XYZ file of C-alpha atoms in Angstrom:
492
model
C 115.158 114.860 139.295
C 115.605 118.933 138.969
C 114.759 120.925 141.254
C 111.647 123.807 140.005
C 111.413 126.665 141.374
C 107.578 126.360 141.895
C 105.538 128.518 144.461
C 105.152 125.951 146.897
C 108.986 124.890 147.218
C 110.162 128.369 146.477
C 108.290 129.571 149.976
C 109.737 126.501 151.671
C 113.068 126.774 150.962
C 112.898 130.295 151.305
C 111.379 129.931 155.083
C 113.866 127.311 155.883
C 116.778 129.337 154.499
C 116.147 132.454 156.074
C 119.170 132.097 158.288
C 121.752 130.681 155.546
C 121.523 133.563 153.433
C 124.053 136.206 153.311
C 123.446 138.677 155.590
C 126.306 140.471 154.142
C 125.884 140.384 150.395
C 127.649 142.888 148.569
C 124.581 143.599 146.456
C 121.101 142.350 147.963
C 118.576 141.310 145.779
C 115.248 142.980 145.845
C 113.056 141.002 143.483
C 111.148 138.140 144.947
C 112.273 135.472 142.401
C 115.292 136.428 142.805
C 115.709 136.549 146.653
C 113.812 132.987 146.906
C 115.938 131.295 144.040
C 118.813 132.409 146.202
C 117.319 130.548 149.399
C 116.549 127.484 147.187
C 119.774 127.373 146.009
C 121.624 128.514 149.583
C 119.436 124.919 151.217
C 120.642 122.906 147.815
C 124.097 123.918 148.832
C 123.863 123.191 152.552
C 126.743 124.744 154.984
C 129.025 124.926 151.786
C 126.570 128.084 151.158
C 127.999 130.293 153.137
C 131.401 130.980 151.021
C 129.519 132.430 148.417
C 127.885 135.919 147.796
C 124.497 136.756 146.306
C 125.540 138.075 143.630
C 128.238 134.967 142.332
C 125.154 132.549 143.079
C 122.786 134.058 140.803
C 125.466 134.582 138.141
C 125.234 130.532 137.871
C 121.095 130.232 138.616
C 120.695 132.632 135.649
C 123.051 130.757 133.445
C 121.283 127.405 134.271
C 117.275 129.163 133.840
C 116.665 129.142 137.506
C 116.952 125.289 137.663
C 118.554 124.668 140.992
C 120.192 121.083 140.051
C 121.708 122.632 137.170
C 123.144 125.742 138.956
C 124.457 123.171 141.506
C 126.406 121.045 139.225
C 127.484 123.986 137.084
C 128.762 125.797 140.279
C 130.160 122.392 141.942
C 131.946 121.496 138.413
C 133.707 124.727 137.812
C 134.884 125.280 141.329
C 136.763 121.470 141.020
C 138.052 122.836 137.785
C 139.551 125.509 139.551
C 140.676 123.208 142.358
C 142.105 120.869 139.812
C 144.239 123.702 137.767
C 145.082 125.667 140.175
C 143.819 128.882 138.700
C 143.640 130.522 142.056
C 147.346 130.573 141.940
C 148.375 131.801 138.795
C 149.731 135.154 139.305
C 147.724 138.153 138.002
C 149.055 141.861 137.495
C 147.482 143.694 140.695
C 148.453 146.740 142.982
C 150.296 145.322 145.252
C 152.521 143.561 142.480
C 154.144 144.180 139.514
C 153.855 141.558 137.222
C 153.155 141.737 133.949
C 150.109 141.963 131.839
C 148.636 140.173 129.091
C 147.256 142.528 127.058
C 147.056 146.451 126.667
C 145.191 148.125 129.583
C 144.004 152.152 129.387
C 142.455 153.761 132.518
C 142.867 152.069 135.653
C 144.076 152.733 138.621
C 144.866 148.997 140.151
C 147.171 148.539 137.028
C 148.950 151.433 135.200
C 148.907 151.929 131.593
C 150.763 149.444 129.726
C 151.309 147.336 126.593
C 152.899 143.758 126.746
C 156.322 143.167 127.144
C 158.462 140.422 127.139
C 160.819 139.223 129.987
C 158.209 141.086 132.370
C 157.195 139.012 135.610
C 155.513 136.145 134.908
C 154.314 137.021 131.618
C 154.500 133.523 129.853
C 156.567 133.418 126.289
C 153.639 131.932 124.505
C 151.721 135.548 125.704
C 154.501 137.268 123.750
C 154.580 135.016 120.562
C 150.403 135.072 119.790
C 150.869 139.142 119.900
C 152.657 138.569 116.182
C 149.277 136.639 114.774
C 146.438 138.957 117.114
C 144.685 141.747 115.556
C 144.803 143.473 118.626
C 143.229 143.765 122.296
C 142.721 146.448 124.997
C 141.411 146.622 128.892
C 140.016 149.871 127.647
C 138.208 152.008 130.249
C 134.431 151.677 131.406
C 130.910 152.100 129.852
C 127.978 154.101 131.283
C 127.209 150.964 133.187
C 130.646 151.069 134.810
C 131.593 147.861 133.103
C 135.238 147.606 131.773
C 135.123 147.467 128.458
C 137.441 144.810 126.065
C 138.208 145.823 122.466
C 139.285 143.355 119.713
C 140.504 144.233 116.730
C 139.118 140.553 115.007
C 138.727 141.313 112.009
C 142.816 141.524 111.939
C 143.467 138.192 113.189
C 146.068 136.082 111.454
C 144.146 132.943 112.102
C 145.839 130.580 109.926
C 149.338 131.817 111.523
C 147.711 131.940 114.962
C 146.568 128.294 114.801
C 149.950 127.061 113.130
C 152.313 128.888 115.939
C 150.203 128.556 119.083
C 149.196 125.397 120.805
C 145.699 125.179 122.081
C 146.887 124.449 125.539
C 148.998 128.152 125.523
C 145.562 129.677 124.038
C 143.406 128.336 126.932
C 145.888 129.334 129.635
C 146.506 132.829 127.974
C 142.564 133.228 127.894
C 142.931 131.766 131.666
C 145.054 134.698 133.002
C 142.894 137.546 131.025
C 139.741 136.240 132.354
C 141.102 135.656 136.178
C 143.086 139.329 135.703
C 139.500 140.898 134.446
C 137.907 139.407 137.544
C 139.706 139.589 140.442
C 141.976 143.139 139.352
C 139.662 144.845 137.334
C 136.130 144.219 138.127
C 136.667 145.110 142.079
C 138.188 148.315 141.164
C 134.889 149.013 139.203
C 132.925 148.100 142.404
C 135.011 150.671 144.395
C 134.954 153.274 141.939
C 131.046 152.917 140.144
C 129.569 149.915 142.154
C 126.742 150.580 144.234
C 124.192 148.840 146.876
C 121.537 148.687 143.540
C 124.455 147.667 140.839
C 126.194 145.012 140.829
C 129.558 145.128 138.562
C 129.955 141.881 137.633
C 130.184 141.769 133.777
C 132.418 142.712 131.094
C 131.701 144.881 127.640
C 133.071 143.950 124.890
C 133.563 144.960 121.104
C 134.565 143.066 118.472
C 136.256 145.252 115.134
C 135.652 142.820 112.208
C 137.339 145.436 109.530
C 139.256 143.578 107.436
C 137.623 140.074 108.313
C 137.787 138.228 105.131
C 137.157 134.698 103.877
C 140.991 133.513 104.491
C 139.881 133.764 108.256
C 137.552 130.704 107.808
C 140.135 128.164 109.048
C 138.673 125.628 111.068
C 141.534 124.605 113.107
C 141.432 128.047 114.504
C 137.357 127.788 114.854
C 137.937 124.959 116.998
C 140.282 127.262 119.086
C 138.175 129.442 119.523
C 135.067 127.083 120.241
C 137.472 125.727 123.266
C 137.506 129.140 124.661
C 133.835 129.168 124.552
C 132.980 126.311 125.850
C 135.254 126.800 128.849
C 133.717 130.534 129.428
C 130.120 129.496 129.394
C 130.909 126.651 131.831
C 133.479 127.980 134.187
C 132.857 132.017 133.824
C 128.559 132.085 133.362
C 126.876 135.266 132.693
C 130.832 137.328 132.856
C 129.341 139.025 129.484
C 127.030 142.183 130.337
C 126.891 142.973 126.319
C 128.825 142.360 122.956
C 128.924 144.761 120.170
C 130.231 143.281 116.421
C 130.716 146.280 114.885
C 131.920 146.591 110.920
C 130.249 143.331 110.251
C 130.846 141.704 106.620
C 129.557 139.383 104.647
C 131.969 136.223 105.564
C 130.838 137.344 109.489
C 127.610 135.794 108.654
C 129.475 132.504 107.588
C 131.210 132.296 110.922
C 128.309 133.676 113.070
C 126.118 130.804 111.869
C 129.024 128.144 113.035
C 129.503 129.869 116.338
C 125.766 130.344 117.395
C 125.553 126.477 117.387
C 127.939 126.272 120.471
C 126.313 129.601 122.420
C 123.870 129.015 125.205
C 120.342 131.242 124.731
C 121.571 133.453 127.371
C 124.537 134.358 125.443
C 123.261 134.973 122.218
C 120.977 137.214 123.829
C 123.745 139.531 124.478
C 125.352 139.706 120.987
C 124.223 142.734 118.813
C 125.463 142.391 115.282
C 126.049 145.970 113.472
C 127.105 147.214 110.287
C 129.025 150.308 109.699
C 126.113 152.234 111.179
C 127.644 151.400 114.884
C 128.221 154.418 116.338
C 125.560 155.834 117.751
C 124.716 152.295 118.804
C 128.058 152.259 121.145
C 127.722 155.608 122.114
C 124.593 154.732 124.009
C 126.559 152.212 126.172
C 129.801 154.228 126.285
C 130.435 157.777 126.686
C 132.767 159.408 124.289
C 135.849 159.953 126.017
C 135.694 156.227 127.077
C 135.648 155.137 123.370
C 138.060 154.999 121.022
C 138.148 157.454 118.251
C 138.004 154.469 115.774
C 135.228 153.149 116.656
C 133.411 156.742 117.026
C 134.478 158.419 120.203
C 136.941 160.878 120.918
C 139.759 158.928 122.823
C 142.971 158.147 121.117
C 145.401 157.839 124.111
C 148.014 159.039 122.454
C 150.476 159.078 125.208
C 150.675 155.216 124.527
C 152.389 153.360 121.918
C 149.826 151.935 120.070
C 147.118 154.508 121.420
C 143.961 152.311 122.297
C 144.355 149.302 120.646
C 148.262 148.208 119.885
C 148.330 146.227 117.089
C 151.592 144.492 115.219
C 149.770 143.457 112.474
C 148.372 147.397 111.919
C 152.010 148.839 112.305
C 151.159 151.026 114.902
C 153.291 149.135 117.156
C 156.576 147.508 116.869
C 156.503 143.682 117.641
C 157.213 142.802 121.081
C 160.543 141.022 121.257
C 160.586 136.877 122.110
C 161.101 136.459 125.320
C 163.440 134.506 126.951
C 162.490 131.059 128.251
C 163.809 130.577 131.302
C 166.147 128.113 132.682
C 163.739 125.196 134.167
C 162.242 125.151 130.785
C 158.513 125.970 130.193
C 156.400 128.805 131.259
C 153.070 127.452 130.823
C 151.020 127.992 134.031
C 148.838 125.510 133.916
C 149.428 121.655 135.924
C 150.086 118.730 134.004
C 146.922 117.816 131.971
C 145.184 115.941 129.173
C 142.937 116.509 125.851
C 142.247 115.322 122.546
C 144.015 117.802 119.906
C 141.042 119.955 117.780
C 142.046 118.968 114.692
C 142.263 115.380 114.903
C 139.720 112.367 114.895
C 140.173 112.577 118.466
C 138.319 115.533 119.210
C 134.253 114.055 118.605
C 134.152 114.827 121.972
C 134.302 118.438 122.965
C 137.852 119.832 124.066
C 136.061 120.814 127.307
C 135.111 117.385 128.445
C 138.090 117.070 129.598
C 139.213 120.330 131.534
C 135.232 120.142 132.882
C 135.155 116.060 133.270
C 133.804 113.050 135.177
C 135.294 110.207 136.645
C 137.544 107.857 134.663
C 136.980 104.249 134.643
C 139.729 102.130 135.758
C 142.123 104.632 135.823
C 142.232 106.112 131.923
C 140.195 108.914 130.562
C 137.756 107.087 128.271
C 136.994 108.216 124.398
C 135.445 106.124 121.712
C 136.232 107.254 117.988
C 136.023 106.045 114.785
C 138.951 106.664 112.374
C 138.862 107.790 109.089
C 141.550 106.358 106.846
C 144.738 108.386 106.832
C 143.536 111.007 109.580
C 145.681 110.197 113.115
C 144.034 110.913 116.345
C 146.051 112.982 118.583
C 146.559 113.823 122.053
C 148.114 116.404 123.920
C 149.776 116.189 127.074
C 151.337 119.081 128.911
C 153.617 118.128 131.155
C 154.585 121.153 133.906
C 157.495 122.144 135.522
C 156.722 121.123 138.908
C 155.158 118.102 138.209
C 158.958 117.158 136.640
C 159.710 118.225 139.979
C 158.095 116.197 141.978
C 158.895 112.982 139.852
C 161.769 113.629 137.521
C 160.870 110.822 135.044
C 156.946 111.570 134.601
C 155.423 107.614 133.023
C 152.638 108.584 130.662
C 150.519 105.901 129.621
C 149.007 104.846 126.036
C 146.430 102.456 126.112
C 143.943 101.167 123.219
C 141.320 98.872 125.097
C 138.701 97.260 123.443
C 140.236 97.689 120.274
C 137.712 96.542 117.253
C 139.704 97.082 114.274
C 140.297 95.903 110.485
C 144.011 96.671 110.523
C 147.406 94.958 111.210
C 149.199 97.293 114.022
C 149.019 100.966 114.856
C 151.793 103.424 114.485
C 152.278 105.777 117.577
C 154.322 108.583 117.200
C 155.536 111.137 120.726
C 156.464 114.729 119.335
C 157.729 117.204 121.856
C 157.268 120.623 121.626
C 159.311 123.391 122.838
C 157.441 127.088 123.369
C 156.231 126.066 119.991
C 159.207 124.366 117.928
C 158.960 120.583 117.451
C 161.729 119.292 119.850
C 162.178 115.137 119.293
C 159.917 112.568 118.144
C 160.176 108.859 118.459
C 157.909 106.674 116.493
C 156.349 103.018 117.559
C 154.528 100.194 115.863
C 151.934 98.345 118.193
C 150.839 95.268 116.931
C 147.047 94.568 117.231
C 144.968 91.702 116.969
C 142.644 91.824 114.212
C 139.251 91.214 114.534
C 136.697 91.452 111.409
C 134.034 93.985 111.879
C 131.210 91.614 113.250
C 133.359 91.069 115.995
C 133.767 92.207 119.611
C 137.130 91.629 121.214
C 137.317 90.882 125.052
C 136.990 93.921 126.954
C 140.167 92.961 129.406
C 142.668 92.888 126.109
C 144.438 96.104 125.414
C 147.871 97.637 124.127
C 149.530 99.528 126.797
C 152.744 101.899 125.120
C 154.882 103.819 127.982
C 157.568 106.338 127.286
C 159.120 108.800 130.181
C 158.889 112.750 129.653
C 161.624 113.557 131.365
C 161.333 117.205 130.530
C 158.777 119.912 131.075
C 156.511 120.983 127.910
C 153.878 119.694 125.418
C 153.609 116.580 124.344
C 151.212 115.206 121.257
C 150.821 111.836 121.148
C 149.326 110.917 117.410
C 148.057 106.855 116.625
C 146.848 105.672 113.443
C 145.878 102.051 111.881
C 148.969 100.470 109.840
C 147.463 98.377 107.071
C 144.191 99.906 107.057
C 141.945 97.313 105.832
C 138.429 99.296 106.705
C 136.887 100.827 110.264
C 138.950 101.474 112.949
C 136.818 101.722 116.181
C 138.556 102.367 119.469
C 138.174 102.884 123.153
C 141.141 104.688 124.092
C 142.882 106.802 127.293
C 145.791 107.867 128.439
C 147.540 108.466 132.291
C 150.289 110.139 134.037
C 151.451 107.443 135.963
C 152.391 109.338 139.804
C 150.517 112.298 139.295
C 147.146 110.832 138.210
C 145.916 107.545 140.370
C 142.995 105.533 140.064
C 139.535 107.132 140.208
C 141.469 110.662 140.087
C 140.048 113.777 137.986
C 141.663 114.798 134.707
C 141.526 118.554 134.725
C-alpha cells in the first residue's frame, strides 16, 4: 500500500519527525509540502535517514510525485546499485588528483581546461575509441542559474559506427564516470562558487546541436543504446536535469523524439524544449553570453583550446585522439563483473536496466522468458573484470535453459570474446534438447546446464539459437558466475 501524503499523515509524520530531520541541510526547505514530505519520508526511512541531506531526498520524492513508497524503493534500489558496482570507487578527475577526463571541460576551477587524451590516468581505452564516432561534448561553463552546462554536438553522431565499435557495457560505464565526475567534481564547485542558502545547485543544463542530424542516424541498435542510458539516469540519477535545450531541430528529430518520449518519465519531458533555428534568444535567457558558445549564439569561442568549445573529430577541428594503450592485466573497463541481455537480440524484451536495477534471482540464475523468432539468436553479455580474474583465476560462468518448451532438435551456443572491441576467440556448442510439441509443458526441474571458464578479463557474448527450428521456441533462461555470484545474490 503507498504511502499519500494526505493532511492528516503529513502533520503526523511531520510531528513525529521533528527530531530526524536534518538540522544541517545544506539548503532548507521553506515550503510546507515540501518540509513535511521530507519528515514523511525521513520516518519511512527510519535511523538510515540521517545519511542523507534535504536536498538529495527530495531529488527522489519529486521524481516519484511525492509518493513516499515510491521514493523509498527508488532511493533504496539505486543506492544497492551503487553498492553492487562499485561506482563510489571509480576514480573521477578532481583537485586533489590528476586523472584524466572524459570529455572536454571549459571554465572550472576543480579541473583545468582540457580535451581527452589517451594514456592519461585512468582514462579507460574504450573513452578514447567512441571520441572517433561522437559528434562532440563539452563541460562548458555555467548558466544564469549557476548550473554547469553540457553541450552535444548530436546531430554529428556517427551512430551506425558508434553502435558497431562500442559495446553497450563501455557506453554505460563511460556515461557512469561523466555522470559521477558532473556530480561529485563539478556540481560542488558550483555550490561554492554560485550556491546559496535559497538555491540549491543540484542539476545540470544541457544542449543538444542536432545540425546535421539526418535520417542515416535512425539506427535502432544505437536507439537502444541510448534508451539504456536513459533508463539508468531516470532510475539511478532522478531529477539531475534542471533544463534541456534541442536546438537546430529537423525534420527526422521528430521521428526520433516520438520513439524516445515513450521511455521519459512526465517529469522529464517537462524539461525538454524543442527549438528550431530560432534558438538563440531562447538560450540566451538561461545563459549569459560569454558562457555560450559563439555557435550556438553567444560570444565564447575559447580559442586558447584545441577544438575551442566543443572538440569534435568528426568536424575537423580537432585531430583524433590517438588509441590508447591497453595495459598489461588486460581490460580497462571499470565496472565489476556483471550480466545483461545484448539490445539487439531477442533477449532484450526485458529492459537492459532490469538487470543493473534488479530483484532477486530464483534459485540462483537471473530469470528471462523469451520467445524466439526463427533465425534471430538471443544474446548475452558478460563482462568479466580484472579483479574478479583476480580473485578466482578460472571465473565458471554458467548457461542454463530451464523449462525449455520448444519445437526444435538442439540449440547451438556460441562464446565470443571480445578484446577493447576486436572479436578475440569463439568456441561454438550444440546442446541437445528434448522436444516437446507446443501443447506441452516440460517438468520444471529439467534443464541444460553449458559451462566454459573465462580465464581472461573482458567481454563476453554468449549467443543461443534453436537448431532444426521446427516452430516456437519459448524459454526460461539465466546465466551465473559461479564464485562471484552465490545463491540468492544480486546481479548488478
Amino acid at each position: 500500500m503507498q504511502s499519500e501524503l494526505t493532511p492528516s499523515s503529513i502533520a503526523s509524520s511531520a510531528a513525529s519527525a521533528t527530531s530526524a530531520t536534518s538540522a544541517s541541510s545544506k539548503h532548507p526547505f521553506k515550503d510546507p509540502k515540501q518540509i513535511e514530505a521530507i519528515a514523511a519520508f525521513r520516518v519511512a526511512l527510519g535511523a538510515d535517514n540521517e545519511k542523507f541531506d534535504d536536498g538529495e531526498l527530495m531529488r527522489f520524492l519529486v521524481a516519484r510525485s511525492f509518493d513516499i513508497d515510491g521514493a523509498k524503493t527508488q532511493l533504496e534500489a539505486s543506492l544497492e546499485w551503487r553498492k553492487t558496482n562499485k561506482i563510489d570507487d571509480i576514480p573521477i578527475p578532481r583537485a586533489n588528483n590528476s586523472n584524466g577526463v572524459m570529455y572536454a571541460v571549459r571554465g572550472w576551477h576543480s579541473v583545468p581546461d582540457a580535451n581527452i587524451e589517451a594514456n592519461q590516468p585512468n582514462v579507460p581505452e574504450h573513452a578514447v575509441r567512441l571520441q572517433k564516432y561522437m559528434g562532440g561534448s563539452c563541460l562548458h561553463k555555467w548558466d544564469k542559474c549557476g548550473r554547469p552546462i553540457y553541450i552535444e554536438r548530436m546531430g554529428q553522431h556517427n551512430v551506425k559506427g558508434l553502435a558497431k565499435n562500442v559495446t553497450t557495457p563501455e557506453l554505460v560505464d563511460y556515461h557512469i564516470r561523466c555522470s559521477e565526475f558532473v556530480h561529485n567534481t563539478i556540481m560542488p564547485e558550483c555550490e561554492e562558487r554560485f550556491g546559496s542558502d535559497d538555491k540549491v545547485i543540484d542539476k545540470e543544463t544541457v544542449i543538444f546541436d542536432c545540425t546535421g542530424m539526418g535520417f542515416h542516424q535512425l539506427h535502432m541498435e544505437g536507439l537502444n543504446m541510448l534508451r539504456s542510458l536513459t533508463d539508468m539516469d531516470q532510475k539511478a540519477y532522478p531529477e539531475r536535469l534542471g533544463m534541456l535545450f534541442i536546438v537546430n531541430s529537423p525534420y527526422v528529430f521528430v521521428k526520433v523524439y516520438s520513439m524516445i518520449k515513450k521511455w521519459l518519465d512526465p517529469g522529464v519531458i517537462e524539461k525538454i524544449h524543442i527549438l528550431g533555428k530560432d534558438y538563440q534568444s531562447v538560450l540566451l535567457e538561461h545563459i549569459d553570453e560569454e558562457n555560450l558558445p559563439e555557435f550556438l549564439g553567444g560570444s565564447c569561442t575559447c580559442s586558447h583550446m584545441p577544438g575551442g568549445c566543443v572538440p569534435s573529430v568528426i568536424l575537423n577541428n580537432i585531430k583524433p585522439v590517438e588509441k590508447s594503450t591497453p595495459p598489461a592485466n588486460g581490460s580497462l573497463l571499470a565496472v565489476p563483473t556483471y550480466l545483461r541481455p545484448r539490445s539487439s537480440s531477442a533477449a532484450s524484451a526485458n529492459s537492459i536496466m532490469d538487470f543493473v536495477m534488479p530483484g532477486k534471482p530464483q534459485e540462483g540464475i537471473y530469470q528471462m522468458v523469451s520467445t524466439m523468432a526463427h533465425g534471430k539468436p538471443c544474446e548475452y553479455e558478460v563482462v568479466v573484470a580484472d579483479e574478479d580474474v583476480d580473485k578466482e583465476p578460472e571465473v565458471i560462468i554458467q548457461f542454463r535453459l530451464k523449462g525449455v518448451r520448444a519445437a526444435c532438435d538442439g540449440v547451438n551456443f556460441t562464446v565470443a570474446r571480445f578484446d577493447f572491441g576486436e572479436q578475440a576467440d569463439t568456441g561454438t556448442i550444440v546442446v541437445p534438447t528434448k522436444f516437446y510439441s507446443l501443447d506441452q509443458s516440460p517438468d520444471e526441474k529439467e534443464g541444460i546446464e553449458v559451462k566454459f571458464r573465462a580465464k581472461d578479463a573482458g567481454l563476453y557474448v554468449l549467443s543461443w539459437k534453436p537448431e532444426n527450428y521446427r516452430g516456437l521456441v519459448q524459454m526460461e533462461y539465466g546465466v551465473t558466475v559461479d564464485g562471484i555470484f552465490g545463491e540468492g545474490s544480486e546481479s548488478p
